[in-house]
Amino acid sequence: MKKLFYILLLIICFGQSACERDDICAETTPTTPLLIIKFYDADSPSDPKAPNNLAIVAEGSIPEDTGFTVTTGTDSIAIPLRTIEDVTTYSFIINSQEEDDEPINLDDLVFTYIRDEEYVSKACGFRVIYDELLAELVPQDDGSWIQNIIIENPTVNDQVEAHISIFH
């Protein structure tokens, strides 16, 4: 009987040591980064300039569900890129509020990149790094409000500095 007790105690000890603690992904752990875009005045390229009543809508989405409006006065934004495709298209719409006297102007930007999945941890899973980022302005019949696009950093692996500069 005493042997059975020690064997059972040994099994319980080994069983407990095999258990893992609950992993929780810490907020400070790097995850898939957002694309940082900074807006500048085309006439004075060193001066940041916020677009007037900017709204941004992802291609194939319903604006009420996945679009968002950037408040006036914001000269930089952070938007997600698709993690399961190598292309993301957004419509950048200025003067999007109905009360504006200015006409609505829409420009489509196509972002292409190479996705690289990076293992973070068991709790956090994988994150996507975007390499070789390119941005193309799709020509519009009514003229583009975006005049120039510069890729500042072709690798999107953090959210520290702007990856793209847009001049308008």
Coordinates of C-alpha atoms in Angstrom, one line a residue:
M1 CA 0.0 0.0 0.0
K2 CA 2.9 2.3 0.8
K3 CA 4.4 1.6 -2.6
L4 CA 1.2 2.5 -4.3
F5 CA 1.1 5.8 -2.5
Y6 CA 4.6 6.7 -3.6
I7 CA 4.0 5.7 -7.2
L8 CA 0.8 7.8 -7.2
L9 CA 2.6 10.7 -5.7
L10 CA 5.4 10.4 -8.3
I11 CA 2.8 10.3 -11.1
I12 CA 1.1 13.5 -9.8
C13 CA 4.5 15.3 -9.5
F14 CA 5.4 14.5 -13.0
G15 CA 2.0 15.4 -14.2
Q16 CA 2.1 18.8 -12.5
S17 CA 5.5 19.6 -13.9
A18 CA 4.3 18.9 -17.5
C19 CA 1.7 21.6 -17.2
E20 CA 2.4 25.0 -18.8
R21 CA 1.5 28.3 -17.5
D22 CA -1.2 30.3 -19.4
D23 CA 0.5 32.3 -22.0
I24 CA -0.8 35.8 -22.6
C25 CA 0.5 38.0 -25.4
A26 CA 1.9 41.1 -23.7
E27 CA 0.8 44.5 -25.2
T28 CA 4.5 45.4 -25.6
T29 CA 5.1 42.4 -27.9
P30 CA 5.5 43.5 -31.6
T31 CA 2.6 42.4 -33.7
T32 CA 1.7 43.0 -37.4
P33 CA 2.4 46.7 -37.9
L34 CA 0.2 49.3 -39.5
L35 CA 1.2 51.3 -42.6
I36 CA 2.1 54.9 -41.4
I37 CA 1.3 57.6 -44.0
K38 CA 2.3 61.2 -43.5
F39 CA 0.7 64.0 -45.5
Y40 CA 2.7 67.1 -46.8
D41 CA 2.0 70.3 -48.6
A42 CA 2.9 69.9 -52.3
D43 CA 3.8 73.6 -52.6
S44 CA 6.0 73.4 -49.5
P45 CA 7.3 69.8 -49.3
S46 CA 8.8 70.1 -45.8
D47 CA 5.5 71.3 -44.2
P48 CA 3.0 68.7 -43.0
K49 CA -0.5 69.4 -44.2
A50 CA -3.6 67.6 -43.1
P51 CA -6.1 66.6 -45.9
N52 CA -9.5 68.3 -45.5
N53 CA -12.1 65.8 -44.1
L54 CA -10.3 62.7 -45.2
A55 CA -12.2 59.4 -45.4
I56 CA -10.5 56.1 -46.2
V57 CA -12.3 53.0 -47.5
A58 CA -10.7 49.6 -48.3
E59 CA -11.6 48.2 -51.7
G60 CA -14.5 45.8 -51.7
S61 CA -15.8 47.0 -48.3
I62 CA -18.9 48.8 -47.2
P63 CA -17.9 52.3 -46.1
E64 CA -20.1 52.2 -43.0
D65 CA -18.5 48.9 -41.9
T66 CA -14.8 49.2 -42.6
G67 CA -14.1 52.7 -43.7
F68 CA -13.1 55.4 -41.3
T69 CA -12.9 59.2 -41.3
V70 CA -9.9 61.0 -40.2
T71 CA -10.6 64.2 -38.3
T72 CA -9.4 67.5 -39.8
G73 CA -6.0 68.5 -38.5
T74 CA -4.4 65.1 -38.6
D75 CA -1.3 65.0 -40.9
S76 CA -0.5 61.3 -40.4
I77 CA -2.5 58.1 -40.3
A78 CA -2.0 54.4 -39.7
I79 CA -3.9 51.9 -41.8
P80 CA -3.7 48.1 -42.0
L81 CA -2.5 46.1 -45.0
R82 CA -4.0 42.8 -45.9
T83 CA -2.2 39.9 -44.3
I84 CA -3.4 37.2 -46.7
E85 CA -2.8 39.0 -50.0
D86 CA 0.1 40.9 -51.5
V87 CA -2.1 43.8 -52.6
T88 CA -4.2 46.3 -50.7
T89 CA -6.3 49.0 -52.3
Y90 CA -7.7 52.0 -50.5
S91 CA -9.8 54.9 -51.7
F92 CA -8.6 58.2 -50.1
I93 CA -11.5 60.7 -50.2
I94 CA -11.1 64.4 -49.4
N95 CA -14.0 66.8 -48.6
S96 CA -16.0 63.7 -47.5
Q97 CA -18.3 65.5 -45.2
E98 CA -21.6 66.7 -46.7
E99 CA -21.4 70.1 -45.1
D100 CA -18.3 71.1 -47.0
D101 CA -18.6 73.5 -50.0
E102 CA -15.7 71.8 -51.7
P103 CA -16.5 68.9 -54.1
I104 CA -15.7 65.3 -53.0
N105 CA -12.5 64.1 -54.6
L106 CA -11.5 60.4 -54.6
D107 CA -8.1 58.9 -55.3
D108 CA -7.4 55.2 -55.3
L109 CA -4.0 53.9 -54.0
V110 CA -2.8 50.4 -54.7
F111 CA -0.2 49.1 -52.2
T112 CA 1.8 46.1 -53.3
Y113 CA 4.3 44.2 -51.1
I114 CA 5.9 40.9 -50.2
R115 CA 4.5 39.3 -47.0
D116 CA 6.9 37.6 -44.6
E117 CA 5.5 35.8 -41.6
E118 CA 7.5 35.9 -38.5
Y119 CA 6.9 33.7 -35.4
V120 CA 6.5 35.8 -32.3
S121 CA 5.6 33.3 -29.6
K122 CA 3.1 30.6 -28.7
A123 CA 0.7 33.2 -27.1
C124 CA 1.1 35.8 -29.8
G125 CA 1.4 33.5 -32.9
F126 CA 2.7 35.0 -36.0
R127 CA 3.1 38.6 -37.3
V128 CA 3.4 39.8 -40.9
I129 CA 6.3 42.0 -42.1
Y130 CA 5.7 43.7 -45.4
D131 CA 8.8 44.0 -47.6
E132 CA 9.4 45.8 -50.9
L133 CA 6.4 48.2 -50.4
L134 CA 5.2 50.1 -53.5
A135 CA 2.3 52.5 -53.8
E136 CA 0.6 53.4 -57.1
L137 CA -1.9 56.1 -57.7
V138 CA -4.7 55.0 -60.0
P139 CA -5.5 57.8 -62.5
Q140 CA -8.9 59.4 -62.1
D141 CA -11.0 61.2 -64.7
D142 CA -11.8 64.2 -62.3
G143 CA -8.1 64.8 -61.5
S144 CA -6.1 63.6 -58.5
W145 CA -5.8 65.5 -55.3
I146 CA -2.7 63.5 -54.5
Q147 CA 0.2 65.0 -56.5
N148 CA 3.2 62.8 -55.4
I149 CA 3.9 59.7 -53.3
I150 CA 7.3 58.9 -51.8
I151 CA 8.2 55.6 -50.2
E152 CA 10.2 56.6 -47.1
N153 CA 10.7 53.0 -45.9
P154 CA 10.0 50.0 -48.1
T155 CA 9.9 47.6 -45.1
V156 CA 6.9 47.8 -42.8
N157 CA 8.1 46.2 -39.6
D158 CA 7.2 48.8 -37.0
Q159 CA 5.1 51.8 -36.3
V160 CA 7.8 54.2 -35.3
E161 CA 8.2 56.4 -38.4
A162 CA 6.3 57.1 -41.6
H163 CA 6.6 54.5 -44.3
I164 CA 5.0 56.7 -47.0
S165 CA 4.8 60.5 -47.6
I166 CA 1.9 61.8 -49.7
F167 CA 2.1 65.3 -51.1
H168 CA -1.2 67.2 -51.9

